[in-house]
PDB file of C-alpha atoms in Angstrom:
ATOM      1  CA  UNK M  20       8.523  25.831  10.987  1.00  0.00           C
ATOM      2  CA  UNK M  21      10.760  23.699   9.516  1.00  0.00           C
ATOM      3  CA  UNK M  22      11.291  22.580   6.096  1.00  0.00           C
ATOM      4  CA  UNK M  23      11.993  18.744   6.088  1.00  0.00           C
ATOM      5  CA  UNK M  24      13.014  17.105   2.639  1.00  0.00           C
ATOM      6  CA  UNK M  25      12.960  13.801   1.830  1.00  0.00           C
ATOM      7  CA  UNK M  26      14.756  12.084  -0.722  1.00  0.00           C
ATOM      8  CA  UNK M  27      14.155   8.613  -2.493  1.00  0.00           C
ATOM      9  CA  UNK M  28      15.659   6.305  -4.906  1.00  0.00           C
ATOM     10  CA  UNK M  29      14.538   2.842  -5.922  1.00  0.00           C
ATOM     11  CA  UNK M  30      17.565   1.112  -6.304  1.00  0.00           C
ATOM     12  CA  UNK M  31      20.764   0.722  -4.307  1.00  0.00           C
ATOM     13  CA  UNK M  32      22.454   1.288  -7.720  1.00  0.00           C
ATOM     14  CA  UNK M  33      21.018   4.854  -8.200  1.00  0.00           C
ATOM     15  CA  UNK M  34      22.164   8.120  -6.501  1.00  0.00           C
ATOM     16  CA  UNK M  35      20.455  10.616  -4.695  1.00  0.00           C
ATOM     17  CA  UNK M  36      23.014  13.219  -5.145  1.00  0.00           C
ATOM     18  CA  UNK M  37      21.087  15.196  -7.511  1.00  0.00           C
ATOM     19  CA  UNK M  38      18.150  15.212  -5.164  1.00  0.00           C
ATOM     20  CA  UNK M  39      19.582  16.246  -1.982  1.00  0.00           C
ATOM     21  CA  UNK M  40      21.762  19.236  -4.243  1.00  0.00           C
ATOM     22  CA  UNK M  41      17.719  20.692  -5.081  1.00  0.00           C
ATOM     23  CA  UNK M  42      16.729  19.840  -1.349  1.00  0.00           C
ATOM     24  CA  UNK M  43      19.724  21.682   0.045  1.00  0.00           C
ATOM     25  CA  UNK M  44      19.573  24.597  -2.258  1.00  0.00           C
ATOM     26  CA  UNK M  45      16.156  25.239  -1.182  1.00  0.00           C
ATOM     27  CA  UNK M  46      16.949  25.450   2.495  1.00  0.00           C
ATOM     28  CA  UNK M  47      15.486  22.274   3.917  1.00  0.00           C
ATOM     29  CA  UNK M  48      16.598  22.003   7.895  1.00  0.00           C
ATOM     30  CA  UNK M  49      16.738  18.196   8.152  1.00  0.00           C
ATOM     31  CA  UNK M  50      16.425  15.441   4.635  1.00  0.00           C
ATOM     32  CA  UNK M  51      15.274  12.276   4.944  1.00  0.00           C
ATOM     33  CA  UNK M  52      16.927   9.702   2.481  1.00  0.00           C
ATOM     34  CA  UNK M  53      15.954   6.161   1.688  1.00  0.00           C
ATOM     35  CA  UNK M  54      16.564   3.693  -1.367  1.00  0.00           C
ATOM     36  CA  UNK M  55      13.677   1.624  -1.406  1.00  0.00           C
ATOM     37  CA  UNK M  56      11.269   1.039  -4.128  1.00  0.00           C
ATOM     38  CA  UNK M  57       8.242   3.576  -4.276  1.00  0.00           C
ATOM     39  CA  UNK M  58       5.871   0.878  -4.531  1.00  0.00           C
ATOM     40  CA  UNK M  59       6.321  -0.237  -0.873  1.00  0.00           C
ATOM     41  CA  UNK M  60       3.977   1.530   1.785  1.00  0.00           C
ATOM     42  CA  UNK M  61       6.447   0.413   4.211  1.00  0.00           C
ATOM     43  CA  UNK M  62       8.885   3.360   3.939  1.00  0.00           C
ATOM     44  CA  UNK M  63      11.096   3.604   7.331  1.00  0.00           C
ATOM     45  CA  UNK M  64      12.277   6.870   6.473  1.00  0.00           C
ATOM     46  CA  UNK M  65       8.946   8.256   5.199  1.00  0.00           C
ATOM     47  CA  UNK M  66       6.969   7.101   8.371  1.00  0.00           C
ATOM     48  CA  UNK M  67      10.398   8.871  10.730  1.00  0.00           C
ATOM     49  CA  UNK M  68       9.793  12.013   8.535  1.00  0.00           C
ATOM     50  CA  UNK M  69       5.982  12.116   9.388  1.00  0.00           C
ATOM     51  CA  UNK M  70       6.320  11.218  12.808  1.00  0.00           C
ATOM     52  CA  UNK M  71       8.402  13.750  13.256  1.00  0.00           C
ATOM     53  CA  UNK M  72       6.543  16.514  12.187  1.00  0.00           C
ATOM     54  CA  UNK M  73       5.043  19.464  13.894  1.00  0.00           C
ATOM     55  CA  UNK M  74       2.467  22.248  13.145  1.00  0.00           C
ATOM     56  CA  UNK M  75       3.977  24.341  10.729  1.00  0.00           C
ATOM     57  CA  UNK M  76       6.384  22.393   9.094  1.00  0.00           C
ATOM     58  CA  UNK M  77       6.627  21.777   5.392  1.00  0.00           C
ATOM     59  CA  UNK M  78       7.618  18.371   3.614  1.00  0.00           C
ATOM     60  CA  UNK M  79       9.240  19.326   0.517  1.00  0.00           C
ATOM     61  CA  UNK M  80      10.180  16.633  -2.370  1.00  0.00           C
ATOM     62  CA  UNK M  81      11.977  17.162  -5.686  1.00  0.00           C
ATOM     63  CA  UNK M  82       9.461  15.594  -7.607  1.00  0.00           C
ATOM     64  CA  UNK M  83       5.816  14.123  -6.512  1.00  0.00           C
ATOM     65  CA  UNK M  84       7.230  10.926  -8.138  1.00  0.00           C
ATOM     66  CA  UNK M  85       9.859  10.512  -5.082  1.00  0.00           C
ATOM     67  CA  UNK M  86       7.107  10.514  -2.469  1.00  0.00           C
ATOM     68  CA  UNK M  87       4.475   8.292  -3.926  1.00  0.00           C
ATOM     69  CA  UNK M  88       3.796   5.532  -7.073  1.00  0.00           C
ATOM     70  CA  UNK M  89       0.253   5.656  -7.155  1.00  0.00           C
ATOM     71  CA  UNK M  90      -2.619   8.848  -6.744  1.00  0.00           C
ATOM     72  CA  UNK M  91      -3.880   6.574  -3.655  1.00  0.00           C
ATOM     73  CA  UNK M  92      -0.706   6.460  -2.178  1.00  0.00           C
ATOM     74  CA  UNK M  93      -0.058  10.264  -2.333  1.00  0.00           C
ATOM     75  CA  UNK M  94      -3.311  11.017  -0.930  1.00  0.00           C
ATOM     76  CA  UNK M  95      -2.829   8.385   1.807  1.00  0.00           C
ATOM     77  CA  UNK M  96       0.607  10.173   2.467  1.00  0.00           C
ATOM     78  CA  UNK M  97      -0.585  13.441   2.063  1.00  0.00           C
ATOM     79  CA  UNK M  98      -3.426  13.185   4.602  1.00  0.00           C
ATOM     80  CA  UNK M  99      -0.468  11.580   7.261  1.00  0.00           C
ATOM     81  CA  UNK M 100       1.027  14.842   6.591  1.00  0.00           C
ATOM     82  CA  UNK M 101      -1.879  17.046   7.093  1.00  0.00           C
ATOM     83  CA  UNK M 102      -2.874  15.271  10.328  1.00  0.00           C
ATOM     84  CA  UNK M 103       0.443  16.474  11.725  1.00  0.00           C
ATOM     85  CA  UNK M 104      -0.862  20.382  10.778  1.00  0.00           C
ATOM     86  CA  UNK M 105       2.467  20.641   8.221  1.00  0.00           C
ATOM     87  CA  UNK M 106       1.967  21.189   4.456  1.00  0.00           C
ATOM     88  CA  UNK M 107       3.797  19.679   1.636  1.00  0.00           C
ATOM     89  CA  UNK M 108       5.789  21.137  -1.488  1.00  0.00           C
ATOM     90  CA  UNK M 109       6.904  19.639  -4.426  1.00  0.00           C
ATOM     91  CA  UNK M 110       9.704  21.530  -6.088  1.00  0.00           C
ATOM     92  CA  UNK M 111       8.982  19.979  -9.825  1.00  0.00           C
ATOM     93  CA  UNK M 112       4.684  20.367  -9.492  1.00  0.00           C
ATOM     94  CA  UNK M 113       4.288  23.790  -8.373  1.00  0.00           C
ATOM     95  CA  UNK M 114       0.691  23.053  -8.175  1.00  0.00           C
ATOM     96  CA  UNK M 115       1.215  20.613  -5.781  1.00  0.00           C
ATOM     97  CA  UNK M 116       1.753  22.965  -2.659  1.00  0.00           C
ATOM     98  CA  UNK M 117      -0.521  22.522   0.369  1.00  0.00           C
ATOM     99  CA  UNK M 118       0.227  25.371   1.586  1.00  0.00           C
ATOM    100  CA  UNK M 119      -1.583  27.700  -0.633  1.00  0.00           C
ATOM    101  CA  UNK M 120      -5.363  27.399  -1.154  1.00  0.00           C
ATOM    102  CA  UNK M 121      -4.906  26.648  -5.053  1.00  0.00           C
ATOM    103  CA  UNK M 122      -2.837  23.912  -4.397  1.00  0.00           C
ATOM    104  CA  UNK M 123      -4.698  22.195  -1.826  1.00  0.00           C
ATOM    105  CA  UNK M 124      -7.611  22.583  -4.438  1.00  0.00           C
ATOM    106  CA  UNK M 125      -5.958  20.673  -6.939  1.00  0.00           C
ATOM    107  CA  UNK M 126      -5.365  18.365  -4.248  1.00  0.00           C
ATOM    108  CA  UNK M 127      -8.773  17.829  -3.566  1.00  0.00           C
ATOM    109  CA  UNK M 128      -9.549  17.685  -7.062  1.00  0.00           C
ATOM    110  CA  UNK M 129      -7.130  15.021  -7.698  1.00  0.00           C
ATOM    111  CA  UNK M 130      -8.151  12.947  -4.297  1.00  0.00           C
ATOM    112  CA  UNK M 131     -12.149  13.266  -6.166  1.00  0.00           C
ATOM    113  CA  UNK M 132     -10.526  11.581  -9.328  1.00  0.00           C
ATOM    114  CA  UNK M 133      -8.731   9.148  -7.574  1.00  0.00           C
ATOM    115  CA  UNK M 134     -12.127   7.923  -5.407  1.00  0.00           C
ATOM    116  CA  UNK M 135     -14.437   8.019  -8.460  1.00  0.00           C
ATOM    117  CA  UNK M 136     -11.739   6.051 -10.532  1.00  0.00           C
ATOM    118  CA  UNK M 137     -11.427   3.079  -7.532  1.00  0.00           C
ATOM    119  CA  UNK M 138     -15.531   3.043  -7.388  1.00  0.00           C
ATOM    120  CA  UNK M 139     -15.613   2.615 -10.965  1.00  0.00           C
ATOM    121  CA  UNK M 140     -12.890  -0.555 -10.531  1.00  0.00           C
ATOM    122  CA  UNK M 141     -14.719  -1.779  -7.684  1.00  0.00           C
ATOM    123  CA  UNK M 142     -18.011  -1.818 -10.098  1.00  0.00           C
ATOM    124  CA  UNK M 143     -16.439  -3.303 -12.956  1.00  0.00           C
ATOM    125  CA  UNK M 144     -14.638  -6.572 -10.797  1.00  0.00           C
ATOM    126  CA  UNK M 145     -18.204  -6.566  -9.171  1.00  0.00           C
ATOM    127  CA  UNK M 146     -19.729  -6.872 -12.370  1.00  0.00           C
ATOM    128  CA  UNK M 147     -17.204  -9.194 -13.961  1.00  0.00           C
ATOM    129  CA  UNK M 148     -17.481 -11.513 -10.692  1.00  0.00           C
ATOM    130  CA  UNK M 149     -21.121 -11.628 -10.696  1.00  0.00           C
ATOM    131  CA  UNK M 150     -20.852 -12.693 -14.510  1.00  0.00           C
ATOM    132  CA  UNK M 151     -18.167 -15.504 -14.145  1.00  0.00           C
ATOM    133  CA  UNK M 152     -20.376 -17.015 -11.138  1.00  0.00           C
ATOM    134  CA  UNK M 153     -23.478 -16.941 -13.739  1.00  0.00           C
ATOM    135  CA  UNK M 154     -21.271 -19.133 -15.931  1.00  0.00           C
ATOM    136  CA  UNK M 155     -20.626 -21.372 -13.215  1.00  0.00           C
ATOM    137  CA  UNK M 156     -16.426 -20.247 -12.186  1.00  0.00           C
ATOM    138  CA  UNK M 157     -15.941 -21.273  -9.015  1.00  0.00           C
ATOM    139  CA  UNK M 158     -14.148 -18.598  -7.555  1.00  0.00           C
ATOM    140  CA  UNK M 159     -11.076 -18.592  -5.310  1.00  0.00           C
ATOM    141  CA  UNK M 160      -8.654 -20.691  -4.395  1.00  0.00           C
ATOM    142  CA  UNK M 161      -8.839 -24.666  -5.435  1.00  0.00           C
ATOM    143  CA  UNK M 162      -9.439 -26.587  -2.324  1.00  0.00           C
ATOM    144  CA  UNK M 163      -6.362 -28.363  -0.868  1.00  0.00           C
ATOM    145  CA  UNK M 164      -8.297 -31.778  -0.562  1.00  0.00           C
ATOM    146  CA  UNK M 165     -10.684 -33.472  -2.813  1.00  0.00           C
ATOM    147  CA  UNK M 166     -13.640 -34.242  -1.675  1.00  0.00           C
ATOM    148  CA  UNK M 167     -13.075 -37.828  -1.126  1.00  0.00           C
ATOM    149  CA  UNK M 168     -10.387 -36.543   1.200  1.00  0.00           C
ATOM    150  CA  UNK M 169     -12.202 -34.262   2.759  1.00  0.00           C
ATOM    151  CA  UNK M 170     -15.196 -36.847   3.528  1.00  0.00           C
ATOM    152  CA  UNK M 171     -12.180 -39.457   4.920  1.00  0.00           C
ATOM    153  CA  UNK M 172     -10.708 -36.480   6.956  1.00  0.00           C
ATOM    154  CA  UNK M 173     -14.021 -35.830   8.789  1.00  0.00           C
ATOM    155  CA  UNK M 174     -14.607 -39.389   9.122  1.00  0.00           C
ATOM    156  CA  UNK M 175     -11.314 -39.452  11.101  1.00  0.00           C
ATOM    157  CA  UNK M 176     -11.988 -36.900  13.128  1.00  0.00           C
ATOM    158  CA  UNK M 177     -15.518 -37.685  14.083  1.00  0.00           C
ATOM    159  CA  UNK M 178     -13.618 -41.515  15.148  1.00  0.00           C
ATOM    160  CA  UNK M 179     -11.343 -39.191  17.418  1.00  0.00           C
ATOM    161  CA  UNK M 180      -8.444 -38.875  15.632  1.00  0.00           C
ATOM    162  CA  UNK M 181      -5.846 -35.536  16.618  1.00  0.00           C
ATOM    163  CA  UNK M 182      -6.561 -32.972  13.989  1.00  0.00           C
ATOM    164  CA  UNK M 183      -2.609 -32.210  13.434  1.00  0.00           C
ATOM    165  CA  UNK M 184      -2.420 -36.278  13.144  1.00  0.00           C
ATOM    166  CA  UNK M 185      -4.889 -36.068  10.273  1.00  0.00           C
ATOM    167  CA  UNK M 186      -3.157 -33.073   8.937  1.00  0.00           C
ATOM    168  CA  UNK M 187       0.115 -34.215   8.761  1.00  0.00           C
ATOM    169  CA  UNK M 188      -1.340 -37.031   6.853  1.00  0.00           C
ATOM    170  CA  UNK M 189      -2.577 -35.035   3.853  1.00  0.00           C
ATOM    171  CA  UNK M 190       0.167 -32.441   3.872  1.00  0.00           C
ATOM    172  CA  UNK M 191      -1.975 -29.476   5.135  1.00  0.00           C
ATOM    173  CA  UNK M 192      -2.376 -27.588   8.372  1.00  0.00           C
ATOM    174  CA  UNK M 193      -4.394 -28.349  11.151  1.00  0.00           C
ATOM    175  CA  UNK M 194      -6.727 -25.556  10.438  1.00  0.00           C
ATOM    176  CA  UNK M 195      -7.660 -26.556   6.865  1.00  0.00           C
ATOM    177  CA  UNK M 196      -8.747 -30.016   8.683  1.00  0.00           C
ATOM    178  CA  UNK M 197     -10.704 -28.416  11.546  1.00  0.00           C
ATOM    179  CA  UNK M 198     -12.774 -26.070   9.144  1.00  0.00           C
ATOM    180  CA  UNK M 199     -14.175 -29.185   7.485  1.00  0.00           C
TER     181      UNK M 199
END
């Protein structure tokens, strides 16, 4: 069993020193560190940490916000850690400890609340879309070609002109013309 630390700051000018001191004091065997925004899901060092995990290891952070920016992201990262058979602890958030039954309960409740919130947002968004459609609002991106240009491009295509040539003349991709 190893205790593996993860330290993160958002910008290059910020320092990892305080986090590293706390993680070293907590007897971390190894510490992964990176300077990247927590909003990014493609954090290389976090991915490397998860890849290296073995059954019984514990991932340790100084605070929850060092691991994830949102509840959804936190739950995804914790699921990846759990899939490896490892646990998770936060020094600053005693309740966030998947190595105990109470910690797992708290994170399960948090996961349920996040899922509930996501469903509410999805329902409100869907209702808003339906109301907009009823008012005649056309959703999505504006077409790159006017109706006249579309008819003209179709006629040129039907006449045997090459799609890429037609597309170039309208400054669009050939796939835009082929979808017509």
